[in-house]
């Protein structure tokens, strides 16, 4: 927790704590009154709760604005796609994988210097099963079929440009255990 507050001025920390305490009190009052029939009281307490939540949002915004560098530890800010693309060299591609739950589709965000697109990869459950089928640490197991299945699920759908020489990967979940170097050995 000390990293969360590193570099954030005490006054901002205190303002956020007070705003959150006010929000908790307003929520408790509204919850307690919600069992009753007094609609006017409920409206007033709901207005108080909304105001308290707005104060929390304002406190967080001030922390982000006034202590931006330090606050990135507590309130991460995503790097814009254009900034990531500018970091890529000729022949490089970056793929950020995202797994969903169950049979929902997994996706890959494919970035090159000149292109950015999202590719559907198929059911997350099929991808996780393919990851689990790979036993690369078992010398008695032939990893080739599992690697081929993973290549078909994770690399083939990406449609990487022909000149791709280097693939940078940001895996998600079970993909963190996949030896991507073995899937794209021909790059």
PDB file of N, CA and C in Angstrom, residues 97-107 121-135 146 149-154 171-178 180:
ATOM      1  N   UNK A  97      -2.846 -10.498 -26.355  1.00  0.00           N
ATOM      2  CA  UNK A  97      -3.895 -11.505 -26.290  1.00  0.00           C
ATOM      3  C   UNK A  97      -4.838 -11.207 -25.132  1.00  0.00           C
ATOM      4  N   UNK A  98      -6.108 -11.530 -25.326  1.00  0.00           N
ATOM      5  CA  UNK A  98      -7.103 -11.375 -24.280  1.00  0.00           C
ATOM      6  C   UNK A  98      -8.022 -12.581 -24.260  1.00  0.00           C
ATOM      7  N   UNK A  99      -8.010 -13.303 -23.147  1.00  0.00           N
ATOM      8  CA  UNK A  99      -8.895 -14.453 -22.989  1.00  0.00           C
ATOM      9  C   UNK A  99     -10.166 -14.001 -22.287  1.00  0.00           C
ATOM     10  N   UNK A 100     -11.259 -14.620 -22.664  1.00  0.00           N
ATOM     11  CA  UNK A 100     -12.553 -14.335 -22.031  1.00  0.00           C
ATOM     12  C   UNK A 100     -12.872 -15.496 -21.093  1.00  0.00           C
ATOM     13  N   UNK A 101     -14.118 -15.658 -20.774  1.00  0.00           N
ATOM     14  CA  UNK A 101     -14.536 -16.771 -19.916  1.00  0.00           C
ATOM     15  C   UNK A 101     -15.241 -17.825 -20.758  1.00  0.00           C
ATOM     16  N   UNK A 102     -14.985 -19.088 -20.420  1.00  0.00           N
ATOM     17  CA  UNK A 102     -15.707 -20.208 -21.028  1.00  0.00           C
ATOM     18  C   UNK A 102     -15.667 -20.245 -22.532  1.00  0.00           C
ATOM     19  N   UNK A 103     -16.847 -20.266 -23.131  1.00  0.00           N
ATOM     20  CA  UNK A 103     -16.944 -20.379 -24.583  1.00  0.00           C
ATOM     21  C   UNK A 103     -16.976 -19.028 -25.298  1.00  0.00           C
ATOM     22  N   UNK A 104     -16.805 -17.948 -24.549  1.00  0.00           N
ATOM     23  CA  UNK A 104     -16.725 -16.644 -25.193  1.00  0.00           C
ATOM     24  C   UNK A 104     -15.433 -16.578 -26.007  1.00  0.00           C
ATOM     25  N   UNK A 105     -15.437 -15.806 -27.071  1.00  0.00           N
ATOM     26  CA  UNK A 105     -14.241 -15.769 -27.920  1.00  0.00           C
ATOM     27  C   UNK A 105     -13.084 -15.011 -27.289  1.00  0.00           C
ATOM     28  N   UNK A 106     -11.894 -15.518 -27.546  1.00  0.00           N
ATOM     29  CA  UNK A 106     -10.657 -14.814 -27.182  1.00  0.00           C
ATOM     30  C   UNK A 106     -10.312 -13.890 -28.350  1.00  0.00           C
ATOM     31  N   UNK A 107      -9.504 -12.884 -28.062  1.00  0.00           N
ATOM     32  CA  UNK A 107      -9.133 -11.923 -29.101  1.00  0.00           C
ATOM     33  C   UNK A 107      -7.650 -11.610 -29.030  1.00  0.00           C
ATOM     34  N   UNK A 121     -10.092 -15.070 -32.097  1.00  0.00           N
ATOM     35  CA  UNK A 121      -9.263 -16.272 -32.132  1.00  0.00           C
ATOM     36  C   UNK A 121     -10.038 -17.571 -31.933  1.00  0.00           C
ATOM     37  N   UNK A 122     -11.264 -17.509 -31.538  1.00  0.00           N
ATOM     38  CA  UNK A 122     -12.028 -18.710 -31.255  1.00  0.00           C
ATOM     39  C   UNK A 122     -12.368 -18.788 -29.779  1.00  0.00           C
ATOM     40  N   UNK A 123     -12.987 -19.875 -29.400  1.00  0.00           N
ATOM     41  CA  UNK A 123     -13.463 -20.037 -28.028  1.00  0.00           C
ATOM     42  C   UNK A 123     -12.293 -20.097 -27.043  1.00  0.00           C
ATOM     43  N   UNK A 124     -12.428 -19.351 -25.971  1.00  0.00           N
ATOM     44  CA  UNK A 124     -11.403 -19.349 -24.932  1.00  0.00           C
ATOM     45  C   UNK A 124     -11.217 -20.751 -24.364  1.00  0.00           C
ATOM     46  N   UNK A 125     -12.306 -21.470 -24.186  1.00  0.00           N
ATOM     47  CA  UNK A 125     -12.198 -22.823 -23.610  1.00  0.00           C
ATOM     48  C   UNK A 125     -11.337 -23.732 -24.489  1.00  0.00           C
ATOM     49  N   UNK A 126     -11.428 -23.601 -25.811  1.00  0.00           N
ATOM     50  CA  UNK A 126     -10.610 -24.413 -26.718  1.00  0.00           C
ATOM     51  C   UNK A 126      -9.139 -24.028 -26.613  1.00  0.00           C
ATOM     52  N   UNK A 127      -8.876 -22.741 -26.457  1.00  0.00           N
ATOM     53  CA  UNK A 127      -7.491 -22.274 -26.336  1.00  0.00           C
ATOM     54  C   UNK A 127      -6.879 -22.744 -25.018  1.00  0.00           C
ATOM     55  N   UNK A 128      -7.631 -22.636 -23.943  1.00  0.00           N
ATOM     56  CA  UNK A 128      -7.130 -23.094 -22.644  1.00  0.00           C
ATOM     57  C   UNK A 128      -6.881 -24.600 -22.681  1.00  0.00           C
ATOM     58  N   UNK A 129      -7.771 -25.351 -23.302  1.00  0.00           N
ATOM     59  CA  UNK A 129      -7.583 -26.806 -23.421  1.00  0.00           C
ATOM     60  C   UNK A 129      -6.321 -27.119 -24.220  1.00  0.00           C
ATOM     61  N   UNK A 130      -6.068 -26.375 -25.280  1.00  0.00           N
ATOM     62  CA  UNK A 130      -4.859 -26.594 -26.076  1.00  0.00           C
ATOM     63  C   UNK A 130      -3.609 -26.268 -25.261  1.00  0.00           C
ATOM     64  N   UNK A 131      -3.668 -25.238 -24.426  1.00  0.00           N
ATOM     65  CA  UNK A 131      -2.535 -24.899 -23.554  1.00  0.00           C
ATOM     66  C   UNK A 131      -2.279 -26.030 -22.565  1.00  0.00           C
ATOM     67  N   UNK A 132      -3.353 -26.565 -22.011  1.00  0.00           N
ATOM     68  CA  UNK A 132      -3.222 -27.634 -21.027  1.00  0.00           C
ATOM     69  C   UNK A 132      -2.725 -28.932 -21.653  1.00  0.00           C
ATOM     70  N   UNK A 133      -2.966 -29.110 -22.958  1.00  0.00           N
ATOM     71  CA  UNK A 133      -2.528 -30.325 -23.646  1.00  0.00           C
ATOM     72  C   UNK A 133      -1.027 -30.323 -23.933  1.00  0.00           C
ATOM     73  N   UNK A 134      -0.405 -29.172 -23.844  1.00  0.00           N
ATOM     74  CA  UNK A 134       1.030 -29.068 -24.097  1.00  0.00           C
ATOM     75  C   UNK A 134       1.792 -29.466 -22.839  1.00  0.00           C
ATOM     76  N   UNK A 135       2.577 -30.500 -22.959  1.00  0.00           N
ATOM     77  CA  UNK A 135       3.407 -30.952 -21.841  1.00  0.00           C
ATOM     78  C   UNK A 135       4.862 -30.860 -22.269  1.00  0.00           C
ATOM     79  N   UNK A 146       0.545 -30.674 -30.023  1.00  0.00           N
ATOM     80  CA  UNK A 146       0.000 -29.593 -29.202  1.00  0.00           C
ATOM     81  C   UNK A 146       0.482 -28.238 -29.714  1.00  0.00           C
ATOM     82  N   UNK A 149      -1.494 -27.340 -32.799  1.00  0.00           N
ATOM     83  CA  UNK A 149      -2.845 -26.891 -32.435  1.00  0.00           C
ATOM     84  C   UNK A 149      -2.803 -25.456 -31.917  1.00  0.00           C
ATOM     85  N   UNK A 150      -1.838 -25.147 -31.064  1.00  0.00           N
ATOM     86  CA  UNK A 150      -1.702 -23.787 -30.545  1.00  0.00           C
ATOM     87  C   UNK A 150      -1.361 -22.799 -31.652  1.00  0.00           C
ATOM     88  N   UNK A 151      -0.502 -23.209 -32.575  1.00  0.00           N
ATOM     89  CA  UNK A 151      -0.163 -22.354 -33.720  1.00  0.00           C
ATOM     90  C   UNK A 151      -1.418 -22.040 -34.526  1.00  0.00           C
ATOM     91  N   UNK A 152      -2.268 -23.056 -34.737  1.00  0.00           N
ATOM     92  CA  UNK A 152      -3.503 -22.862 -35.505  1.00  0.00           C
ATOM     93  C   UNK A 152      -4.481 -21.939 -34.780  1.00  0.00           C
ATOM     94  N   UNK A 153      -4.490 -21.999 -33.452  1.00  0.00           N
ATOM     95  CA  UNK A 153      -5.418 -21.175 -32.670  1.00  0.00           C
ATOM     96  C   UNK A 153      -4.903 -19.765 -32.407  1.00  0.00           C
ATOM     97  N   UNK A 154      -3.590 -19.630 -32.194  1.00  0.00           N
ATOM     98  CA  UNK A 154      -3.043 -18.374 -31.695  1.00  0.00           C
ATOM     99  C   UNK A 154      -2.259 -17.546 -32.705  1.00  0.00           C
ATOM    100  N   UNK A 171       0.915 -12.089 -23.402  1.00  0.00           N
ATOM    101  CA  UNK A 171      -0.050 -13.164 -23.178  1.00  0.00           C
ATOM    102  C   UNK A 171      -1.024 -12.838 -22.056  1.00  0.00           C
ATOM    103  N   UNK A 172      -2.101 -13.608 -21.998  1.00  0.00           N
ATOM    104  CA  UNK A 172      -3.102 -13.461 -20.940  1.00  0.00           C
ATOM    105  C   UNK A 172      -3.405 -14.842 -20.382  1.00  0.00           C
ATOM    106  N   UNK A 173      -3.507 -14.942 -19.078  1.00  0.00           N
ATOM    107  CA  UNK A 173      -3.917 -16.186 -18.431  1.00  0.00           C
ATOM    108  C   UNK A 173      -3.022 -17.360 -18.780  1.00  0.00           C
ATOM    109  N   UNK A 174      -3.639 -18.448 -19.219  1.00  0.00           N
ATOM    110  CA  UNK A 174      -2.924 -19.685 -19.532  1.00  0.00           C
ATOM    111  C   UNK A 174      -1.899 -19.498 -20.648  1.00  0.00           C
ATOM    112  N   UNK A 175      -2.040 -18.453 -21.442  1.00  0.00           N
ATOM    113  CA  UNK A 175      -1.091 -18.211 -22.532  1.00  0.00           C
ATOM    114  C   UNK A 175       0.291 -17.838 -22.001  1.00  0.00           C
ATOM    115  N   UNK A 176       0.371 -17.454 -20.739  1.00  0.00           N
ATOM    116  CA  UNK A 176       1.654 -17.128 -20.144  1.00  0.00           C
ATOM    117  C   UNK A 176       2.595 -18.322 -20.083  1.00  0.00           C
ATOM    118  N   UNK A 177       2.068 -19.529 -20.228  1.00  0.00           N
ATOM    119  CA  UNK A 177       2.874 -20.747 -20.179  1.00  0.00           C
ATOM    120  C   UNK A 177       3.197 -21.298 -21.569  1.00  0.00           C
ATOM    121  N   UNK A 178       2.743 -20.627 -22.589  1.00  0.00           N
ATOM    122  CA  UNK A 178       2.949 -21.100 -23.961  1.00  0.00           C
ATOM    123  C   UNK A 178       4.309 -20.628 -24.466  1.00  0.00           C
ATOM    124  N   UNK A 180       5.899 -19.260 -27.041  1.00  0.00           N
ATOM    125  CA  UNK A 180       5.589 -18.616 -28.312  1.00  0.00           C
ATOM    126  C   UNK A 180       6.735 -18.708 -29.308  1.00  0.00           C
TER     127      UNK A 180
END
